[in-house]
PDB file of C-alpha atoms and ligand atoms in Angstrom:
ATOM      1  CA  MET D   1      -4.845  -2.615  33.851  1.00 76.00           C
ATOM      2  CA  THR D   2      -3.322  -2.685  30.376  1.00 86.00           C
ATOM      3  CA  SER D   3      -3.153   0.744  28.741  1.00 95.00           C
ATOM      4  CA  VAL D   4      -4.307   1.247  25.160  1.00 96.00           C
ATOM      5  CA  ARG D   5      -0.708   1.604  24.058  1.00 96.00           C
ATOM      6  CA  GLU D   6       0.341  -1.595  25.858  1.00 97.00           C
ATOM      7  CA  HIS D   7      -2.563  -3.467  24.294  1.00 97.00           C
ATOM      8  CA  TRP D   8      -1.418  -2.570  20.793  1.00 98.00           C
ATOM      9  CA  GLN D   9       2.268  -3.065  21.529  1.00 97.00           C
ATOM     10  CA  ASN D  10       1.411  -6.591  22.730  1.00 97.00           C
ATOM     11  CA  VAL D  11      -0.701  -7.313  19.644  1.00 97.00           C
ATOM     12  CA  TYR D  12       2.096  -6.366  17.264  1.00 97.00           C
ATOM     13  CA  ALA D  13       4.694  -8.231  19.335  1.00 96.00           C
ATOM     14  CA  ALA D  14       2.615 -11.427  19.371  1.00 96.00           C
ATOM     15  CA  LYS D  15       1.566 -11.538  15.706  1.00 95.00           C
ATOM     16  CA  THR D  16       3.090 -10.841  12.337  1.00 96.00           C
ATOM     17  CA  PRO D  17       1.359  -8.158  10.228  1.00 96.00           C
ATOM     18  CA  GLU D  18       0.032 -10.931   7.965  1.00 96.00           C
ATOM     19  CA  GLU D  19      -1.633 -12.711  10.907  1.00 96.00           C
ATOM     20  CA  VAL D  20      -3.741  -9.874  12.302  1.00 96.00           C
ATOM     21  CA  SER D  21      -7.419 -10.069  11.328  1.00 96.00           C
ATOM     22  CA  TRP D  22      -7.406  -6.634   9.642  1.00 97.00           C
ATOM     23  CA  HIS D  23      -4.489  -7.450   7.311  1.00 97.00           C
ATOM     24  CA  GLN D  24      -4.932  -6.558   3.642  1.00 98.00           C
ATOM     25  CA  GLN D  25      -2.376  -7.314   0.974  1.00 97.00           C
ATOM     26  CA  THR D  26      -3.846  -4.508  -1.121  1.00 98.00           C
ATOM     27  CA  PRO D  27      -6.087  -1.934   0.575  1.00 98.00           C
ATOM     28  CA  ARG D  28      -8.047  -1.504  -2.633  1.00 98.00           C
ATOM     29  CA  LEU D  29     -10.931   0.631  -1.377  1.00 98.00           C
ATOM     30  CA  SER D  30      -8.603   2.916   0.601  1.00 98.00           C
ATOM     31  CA  LEU D  31      -6.485   3.456  -2.512  1.00 98.00           C
ATOM     32  CA  GLU D  32      -9.576   4.134  -4.624  1.00 98.00           C
ATOM     33  CA  LEU D  33     -10.899   6.683  -2.142  1.00 98.00           C
ATOM     34  CA  ILE D  34      -7.509   8.376  -1.809  1.00 98.00           C
ATOM     35  CA  ALA D  35      -7.393   8.680  -5.614  1.00 98.00           C
ATOM     36  CA  ARG D  36     -10.962  10.056  -5.577  1.00 98.00           C
ATOM     37  CA  ALA D  37      -9.976  12.597  -2.931  1.00 98.00           C
ATOM     38  CA  GLY D  38      -7.937  14.301  -5.638  1.00 96.00           C
ATOM     39  CA  GLY D  39      -4.604  16.045  -5.866  1.00 97.00           C
ATOM     40  CA  GLY D  40      -2.899  13.045  -7.459  1.00 98.00           C
ATOM     41  CA  SER D  41       0.436  11.984  -6.058  1.00 98.00           C
ATOM     42  CA  GLU D  42       1.132  15.597  -5.033  1.00 98.00           C
ATOM     43  CA  ALA D  43      -1.424  15.272  -2.236  1.00 98.00           C
ATOM     44  CA  SER D  44      -0.154  14.932   1.319  1.00 98.00           C
ATOM     45  CA  VAL D  45      -1.634  11.959   3.166  1.00 98.00           C
ATOM     46  CA  ILE D  46      -1.759  11.014   6.834  1.00 98.00           C
ATOM     47  CA  ASP D  47      -2.794   7.465   7.785  1.00 98.00           C
ATOM     48  CA  ILE D  48      -4.235   7.528  11.296  1.00 98.00           C
ATOM     49  CA  GLY D  49      -3.720   4.282  13.192  1.00 98.00           C
ATOM     50  CA  GLY D  50      -1.868   3.079  10.127  1.00 98.00           C
ATOM     51  CA  GLY D  51      -0.219   0.291  12.089  1.00 98.00           C
ATOM     52  CA  ALA D  52       1.665  -2.129   9.872  1.00 98.00           C
ATOM     53  CA  SER D  53      -0.712  -1.534   6.941  1.00 98.00           C
ATOM     54  CA  THR D  54       0.577  -1.957   3.398  1.00 98.00           C
ATOM     55  CA  LEU D  55      -1.220   1.266   2.388  1.00 98.00           C
ATOM     56  CA  VAL D  56       2.038   3.189   2.677  1.00 98.00           C
ATOM     57  CA  ASP D  57       3.819   0.726   0.341  1.00 98.00           C
ATOM     58  CA  HIS D  58       1.136   1.212  -2.307  1.00 98.00           C
ATOM     59  CA  LEU D  59       1.143   4.992  -1.955  1.00 98.00           C
ATOM     60  CA  LEU D  60       4.924   5.093  -2.379  1.00 98.00           C
ATOM     61  CA  LYS D  61       4.595   2.895  -5.476  1.00 98.00           C
ATOM     62  CA  ALA D  62       1.944   5.262  -6.830  1.00 98.00           C
ATOM     63  CA  GLY D  63       4.384   8.164  -6.480  1.00 98.00           C
ATOM     64  CA  TYR D  64       3.042   9.911  -3.366  1.00 98.00           C
ATOM     65  CA  ARG D  65       5.891  11.806  -1.773  1.00 98.00           C
ATOM     66  CA  ASP D  66       4.341  13.332   1.332  1.00 98.00           C
ATOM     67  CA  ILE D  67       3.120  10.418   3.448  1.00 98.00           C
ATOM     68  CA  THR D  68       2.762  10.304   7.226  1.00 98.00           C
ATOM     69  CA  VAL D  69       1.809   7.219   9.228  1.00 98.00           C
ATOM     70  CA  LEU D  70       0.673   7.781  12.802  1.00 98.00           C
ATOM     71  CA  ASP D  71       0.085   5.016  15.324  1.00 98.00           C
ATOM     72  CA  ILE D  72      -0.009   4.595  19.077  1.00 98.00           C
ATOM     73  CA  ALA D  73       2.225   1.496  18.853  1.00 98.00           C
ATOM     74  CA  ASP D  74       5.789   1.852  17.656  1.00 97.00           C
ATOM     75  CA  ALA D  75       5.920  -1.965  17.369  1.00 98.00           C
ATOM     76  CA  ALA D  76       3.406  -1.643  14.517  1.00 98.00           C
ATOM     77  CA  LEU D  77       5.435   1.008  12.746  1.00 98.00           C
ATOM     78  CA  ASP D  78       8.597  -1.099  13.223  1.00 98.00           C
ATOM     79  CA  HIS D  79       6.981  -3.859  11.136  1.00 98.00           C
ATOM     80  CA  ALA D  80       6.139  -1.417   8.344  1.00 98.00           C
ATOM     81  CA  ARG D  81       9.597   0.185   8.440  1.00 98.00           C
ATOM     82  CA  ALA D  82      11.321  -3.203   8.322  1.00 98.00           C
ATOM     83  CA  ARG D  83       9.193  -4.237   5.336  1.00 98.00           C
ATOM     84  CA  LEU D  84       9.947  -1.015   3.465  1.00 98.00           C
ATOM     85  CA  GLY D  85      13.695  -1.079   4.109  1.00 98.00           C
ATOM     86  CA  ALA D  86      15.422   1.978   2.658  1.00 98.00           C
ATOM     87  CA  ASP D  87      12.056   3.352   1.450  1.00 98.00           C
ATOM     88  CA  ALA D  88      11.009   3.845   5.087  1.00 98.00           C
ATOM     89  CA  ALA D  89      13.129   7.004   5.071  1.00 98.00           C
ATOM     90  CA  ARG D  90      10.685   8.510   2.525  1.00 98.00           C
ATOM     91  CA  VAL D  91       7.844   8.393   5.067  1.00 98.00           C
ATOM     92  CA  ASN D  92       7.151  10.459   8.200  1.00 98.00           C
ATOM     93  CA  TRP D  93       6.443   8.188  11.155  1.00 98.00           C
ATOM     94  CA  ILE D  94       4.681   9.460  14.268  1.00 98.00           C
ATOM     95  CA  VAL D  95       4.130   7.455  17.440  1.00 98.00           C
ATOM     96  CA  ALA D  96       1.181   9.119  19.161  1.00 98.00           C
ATOM     97  CA  ASP D  97      -2.268   8.628  20.601  1.00 98.00           C
ATOM     98  CA  ILE D  98      -4.469  10.614  18.214  1.00 98.00           C
ATOM     99  CA  THR D  99      -6.769  11.577  21.095  1.00 98.00           C
ATOM    100  CA  ALA D 100      -3.856  13.128  23.003  1.00 97.00           C
ATOM    101  CA  ARG D 101      -1.701  14.729  20.335  1.00 93.00           C
ATOM    102  CA  LYS D 102      -2.774  16.730  17.332  1.00 92.00           C
ATOM    103  CA  PRO D 103      -0.591  16.486  14.221  1.00 92.00           C
ATOM    104  CA  SER D 104       1.561  19.623  14.009  1.00 95.00           C
ATOM    105  CA  ARG D 105       0.836  20.393  10.347  1.00 97.00           C
ATOM    106  CA  GLN D 106      -1.962  20.124   7.809  1.00 98.00           C
ATOM    107  CA  PHE D 107      -2.614  17.441   5.198  1.00 98.00           C
ATOM    108  CA  ASP D 108      -4.739  17.149   2.057  1.00 98.00           C
ATOM    109  CA  ILE D 109      -6.006  13.673   2.942  1.00 98.00           C
ATOM    110  CA  TRP D 110      -6.775  12.073   6.295  1.00 98.00           C
ATOM    111  CA  HIS D 111      -7.160   8.276   6.073  1.00 98.00           C
ATOM    112  CA  ASP D 112      -8.292   6.037   8.920  1.00 98.00           C
ATOM    113  CA  ARG D 113      -9.132   2.362   8.588  1.00 98.00           C
ATOM    114  CA  ALA D 114     -10.264   0.912  11.902  1.00 98.00           C
ATOM    115  CA  ALA D 115      -8.780   3.411  14.364  1.00 98.00           C
ATOM    116  CA  LEU D 116     -11.685   5.736  15.210  1.00 98.00           C
ATOM    117  CA  HIS D 117     -13.945   2.729  15.747  1.00 98.00           C
ATOM    118  CA  PHE D 118     -11.979   1.870  18.926  1.00 98.00           C
ATOM    119  CA  LEU D 119     -12.837   5.225  20.493  1.00 98.00           C
ATOM    120  CA  THR D 120     -15.941   4.358  22.483  1.00 97.00           C
ATOM    121  CA  ALA D 121     -15.860   7.315  24.896  1.00 97.00           C
ATOM    122  CA  PRO D 122     -17.491  10.526  23.581  1.00 97.00           C
ATOM    123  CA  ALA D 123     -14.558  12.595  24.935  1.00 98.00           C
ATOM    124  CA  ALA D 124     -12.077  10.498  22.936  1.00 98.00           C
ATOM    125  CA  GLN D 125     -14.225  10.804  19.808  1.00 98.00           C
ATOM    126  CA  HIS D 126     -14.326  14.574  20.207  1.00 98.00           C
ATOM    127  CA  ALA D 127     -10.559  14.740  20.712  1.00 98.00           C
ATOM    128  CA  TYR D 128     -10.210  12.747  17.475  1.00 98.00           C
ATOM    129  CA  ALA D 129     -12.508  15.170  15.635  1.00 98.00           C
ATOM    130  CA  GLU D 130     -10.505  18.123  16.956  1.00 98.00           C
ATOM    131  CA  ALA D 131      -7.276  16.541  15.749  1.00 98.00           C
ATOM    132  CA  LEU D 132      -8.885  16.006  12.334  1.00 98.00           C
ATOM    133  CA  CYS D 133     -10.030  19.638  12.167  1.00 97.00           C
ATOM    134  CA  THR D 134      -6.551  20.838  13.102  1.00 96.00           C
ATOM    135  CA  ALA D 135      -4.756  18.577  10.648  1.00 98.00           C
ATOM    136  CA  LEU D 136      -6.937  18.725   7.526  1.00 98.00           C
ATOM    137  CA  GLU D 137      -6.588  21.509   4.962  1.00 97.00           C
ATOM    138  CA  PRO D 138      -9.793  23.303   3.966  1.00 97.00           C
ATOM    139  CA  GLY D 139     -10.954  21.473   0.833  1.00 97.00           C
ATOM    140  CA  GLY D 140      -9.171  18.339   2.040  1.00 98.00           C
ATOM    141  CA  ALA D 141     -10.701  14.875   2.275  1.00 98.00           C
ATOM    142  CA  ALA D 142     -11.292  12.634   5.270  1.00 98.00           C
ATOM    143  CA  ILE D 143     -11.641   8.901   4.619  1.00 98.00           C
ATOM    144  CA  ILE D 144     -12.860   7.001   7.654  1.00 98.00           C
ATOM    145  CA  GLY D 145     -13.524   3.258   7.637  1.00 98.00           C
ATOM    146  CA  GLY D 146     -14.594   0.885  10.381  1.00 98.00           C
ATOM    147  CA  PHE D 147     -16.893  -2.017  11.131  1.00 98.00           C
ATOM    148  CA  ALA D 148     -20.242  -1.497   9.425  1.00 97.00           C
ATOM    149  CA  PRO D 149     -23.491  -1.075  11.373  1.00 97.00           C
ATOM    150  CA  GLY D 150     -24.871  -4.519  12.169  1.00 94.00           C
ATOM    151  CA  GLY D 151     -21.410  -6.057  11.888  1.00 88.00           C
ATOM    152  CA  ARG D 152     -18.995  -7.113  14.592  1.00 89.00           C
ATOM    153  CA  THR D 153     -18.925  -5.241  17.890  1.00 95.00           C
ATOM    154  CA  LYS D 154     -15.397  -6.245  18.924  1.00 95.00           C
ATOM    155  CA  CYS D 155     -12.024  -6.062  17.223  1.00 93.00           C
ATOM    156  CA  SER D 156      -8.731  -7.247  18.687  1.00 93.00           C
ATOM    157  CA  GLY D 157     -10.630  -8.026  21.904  1.00 93.00           C
ATOM    158  CA  LEU D 158     -11.770  -4.393  22.293  1.00 96.00           C
ATOM    159  CA  ASP D 159     -15.252  -2.908  21.975  1.00 96.00           C
ATOM    160  CA  VAL D 160     -15.845  -0.888  18.836  1.00 97.00           C
ATOM    161  CA  VAL D 161     -18.362   1.744  17.727  1.00 97.00           C
ATOM    162  CA  GLN D 162     -20.036   1.110  14.391  1.00 97.00           C
ATOM    163  CA  HIS D 163     -20.296   4.470  12.707  1.00 98.00           C
ATOM    164  CA  ASP D 164     -22.637   5.476   9.934  1.00 98.00           C
ATOM    165  CA  ALA D 165     -23.026   8.646   7.887  1.00 98.00           C
ATOM    166  CA  GLU D 166     -25.251  10.186  10.546  1.00 98.00           C
ATOM    167  CA  SER D 167     -22.974   9.545  13.535  1.00 98.00           C
ATOM    168  CA  LEU D 168     -19.864  10.682  11.664  1.00 98.00           C
ATOM    169  CA  SER D 169     -21.561  13.795  10.284  1.00 98.00           C
ATOM    170  CA  ALA D 170     -22.684  14.664  13.807  1.00 98.00           C
ATOM    171  CA  LEU D 171     -19.160  14.133  15.147  1.00 98.00           C
ATOM    172  CA  LEU D 172     -17.386  16.117  12.426  1.00 98.00           C
ATOM    173  CA  GLY D 173     -19.907  18.945  12.197  1.00 97.00           C
ATOM    174  CA  ASP D 174     -21.200  21.181   9.402  1.00 96.00           C
ATOM    175  CA  GLU D 175     -17.753  21.960   8.086  1.00 96.00           C
ATOM    176  CA  PHE D 176     -17.639  18.482   6.546  1.00 98.00           C
ATOM    177  CA  ALA D 177     -19.764  17.353   3.604  1.00 98.00           C
ATOM    178  CA  LEU D 178     -20.386  13.651   3.108  1.00 98.00           C
ATOM    179  CA  ILE D 179     -19.410  12.639  -0.414  1.00 98.00           C
ATOM    180  CA  ASP D 180     -19.921   8.879  -0.258  1.00 98.00           C
ATOM    181  CA  ALA D 181     -20.362   5.855   1.980  1.00 98.00           C
ATOM    182  CA  ILE D 182     -19.207   2.499   0.657  1.00 98.00           C
ATOM    183  CA  ASP D 183     -19.479  -1.002   2.123  1.00 98.00           C
ATOM    184  CA  GLU D 184     -16.656  -3.467   1.812  1.00 97.00           C
ATOM    185  CA  LEU D 185     -16.556  -7.105   2.852  1.00 97.00           C
ATOM    186  CA  HIS D 186     -13.144  -7.769   4.353  1.00 97.00           C
ATOM    187  CA  LEU D 187     -11.873 -11.344   4.379  1.00 97.00           C
ATOM    188  CA  THR D 188      -9.586 -11.952   7.346  1.00 96.00           C
ATOM    189  CA  PRO D 189      -6.450 -14.083   6.867  1.00 95.00           C
ATOM    190  CA  SER D 190      -8.388 -16.986   8.447  1.00 95.00           C
ATOM    191  CA  GLY D 191     -11.225 -16.565   5.924  1.00 96.00           C
ATOM    192  CA  ALA D 192     -13.837 -14.882   8.169  1.00 95.00           C
ATOM    193  CA  GLU D 193     -16.033 -12.169   6.675  1.00 96.00           C
ATOM    194  CA  GLN D 194     -16.019  -8.708   8.263  1.00 96.00           C
ATOM    195  CA  PRO D 195     -18.334  -6.038   6.835  1.00 97.00           C
ATOM    196  CA  PHE D 196     -16.672  -2.607   6.831  1.00 97.00           C
ATOM    197  CA  ARG D 197     -18.118   0.773   5.909  1.00 98.00           C
ATOM    198  CA  PHE D 198     -15.990   3.606   4.570  1.00 98.00           C
ATOM    199  CA  HIS D 199     -17.012   7.264   4.462  1.00 98.00           C
ATOM    200  CA  LEU D 200     -15.519   9.969   2.294  1.00 98.00           C
ATOM    201  CA  PHE D 201     -15.937  13.533   3.557  1.00 98.00           C
ATOM    202  CA  ARG D 202     -14.776  16.811   2.052  1.00 98.00           C
ATOM    203  CA  ARG D 203     -13.910  19.718   4.333  1.00 98.00           C
ATOM    204  CA  ARG D 204     -15.695  22.802   3.101  1.00 96.00           C
ATOM    205  CA  VAL D 205     -13.676  25.822   2.106  1.00 94.00           C
ATOM    206  CA  SER D 206     -15.206  28.698   4.039  1.00 78.00           C
ATOM    207  CA  ALA D 207     -16.022  31.841   2.103  1.00 54.00           C
TER     208      ALA D 207
HETATM  209  C1  SAM P   1      -7.333  -2.603  13.626  1.00 73.77           C
HETATM  210  S1  SAM P   1      -5.781  -1.826  13.486  1.00 73.77           S
HETATM  211  C2  SAM P   1      -5.837  -1.151  11.851  1.00 73.77           C
HETATM  212  C3  SAM P   1      -4.452  -0.854  11.310  1.00 73.77           C
HETATM  213  C4  SAM P   1      -4.447  -0.276   9.888  1.00 73.77           C
HETATM  214  N1  SAM P   1      -5.209   0.953   9.788  1.00 73.77           N
HETATM  215  C5  SAM P   1      -4.928  -1.278   8.876  1.00 73.77           C
HETATM  216  O1  SAM P   1      -5.998  -1.075   8.282  1.00 73.77           O
HETATM  217  O2  SAM P   1      -4.223  -2.276   8.677  1.00 73.77           O
HETATM  218  C6  SAM P   1      -5.998  -0.362  14.487  1.00 73.77           C
HETATM  219  C7  SAM P   1      -4.734   0.452  14.614  1.00 73.77           C
HETATM  220  O3  SAM P   1      -5.033   1.650  15.311  1.00 73.77           O
HETATM  221  C8  SAM P   1      -4.002   1.929  16.238  1.00 73.77           C
HETATM  222  N2  SAM P   1      -4.600   2.750  17.305  1.00 73.77           N
HETATM  223  C9  SAM P   1      -5.546   2.362  18.190  1.00 73.77           C
HETATM  224  N3  SAM P   1      -5.891   3.392  18.985  1.00 73.77           N
HETATM  225  C10 SAM P   1      -5.136   4.457  18.582  1.00 73.77           C
HETATM  226  C11 SAM P   1      -5.018   5.797  19.028  1.00 73.77           C
HETATM  227  N4  SAM P   1      -5.767   6.267  20.049  1.00 73.77           N
HETATM  228  N5  SAM P   1      -4.151   6.623  18.399  1.00 73.77           N
HETATM  229  C12 SAM P   1      -3.398   6.155  17.375  1.00 73.77           C
HETATM  230  N6  SAM P   1      -3.448   4.880  16.920  1.00 73.77           N
HETATM  231  C13 SAM P   1      -4.314   4.046  17.511  1.00 73.77           C
HETATM  232  C14 SAM P   1      -3.511   0.552  16.681  1.00 73.77           C
HETATM  233  O4  SAM P   1      -2.217   0.545  17.211  1.00 73.77           O
HETATM  234  C15 SAM P   1      -3.622  -0.242  15.388  1.00 73.77           C
HETATM  235  O5  SAM P   1      -2.435  -0.208  14.642  1.00 73.77           O
END
């Protein structure tokens, strides 16, 4: 049986970053929510399951200096590093399964577009939430996007979980306050429509 890592390695070996259905030239909503999270370009950001996303390019352009991209597939990160050239050295790259390894430091902003939604097993979802709790500063923001309720149930041939404010609030617990939930219609490179929903949470600062 193909492991999760092998699945993603194969995907990024078979397709260019511009061919995958989730490709965005400009991740507009992610950038808006990261700006809303606060801290300006001084904020530290980790992109969970960042893959070959162009988010890192846009954050570098916007002046962010503390950027980490984590993904289970080094083939995905290779694409992003090749695209960035010398600028790749300004980014921290981590090859890891987020359900198996917690980031070793804390960040102001946790961003995830379409990574959590692949975690269908409750144990994997809880491991993800634990990693988030370990890696997010009190007062920090978590931005989590995935297929919207009622939308597609598979992505890249894998089953996905469609989260909403209720399921994410239950997963993250009382320490996290929901700030906003925003729908976005993603157009795939082949022109198909994919409804996404993004959630912005703030981690409470305990008294
Ligand atoms: C649909 S892609 C989205 C990529 C990127 N966030 C974007 O919006 O372009 C999902 C990404 O999550 C990564 N991924 C899947 N499961 C993961 C896990 N358990 N830990 C870390 N990364 C994972 C995959 O390798 C892939 O790059």
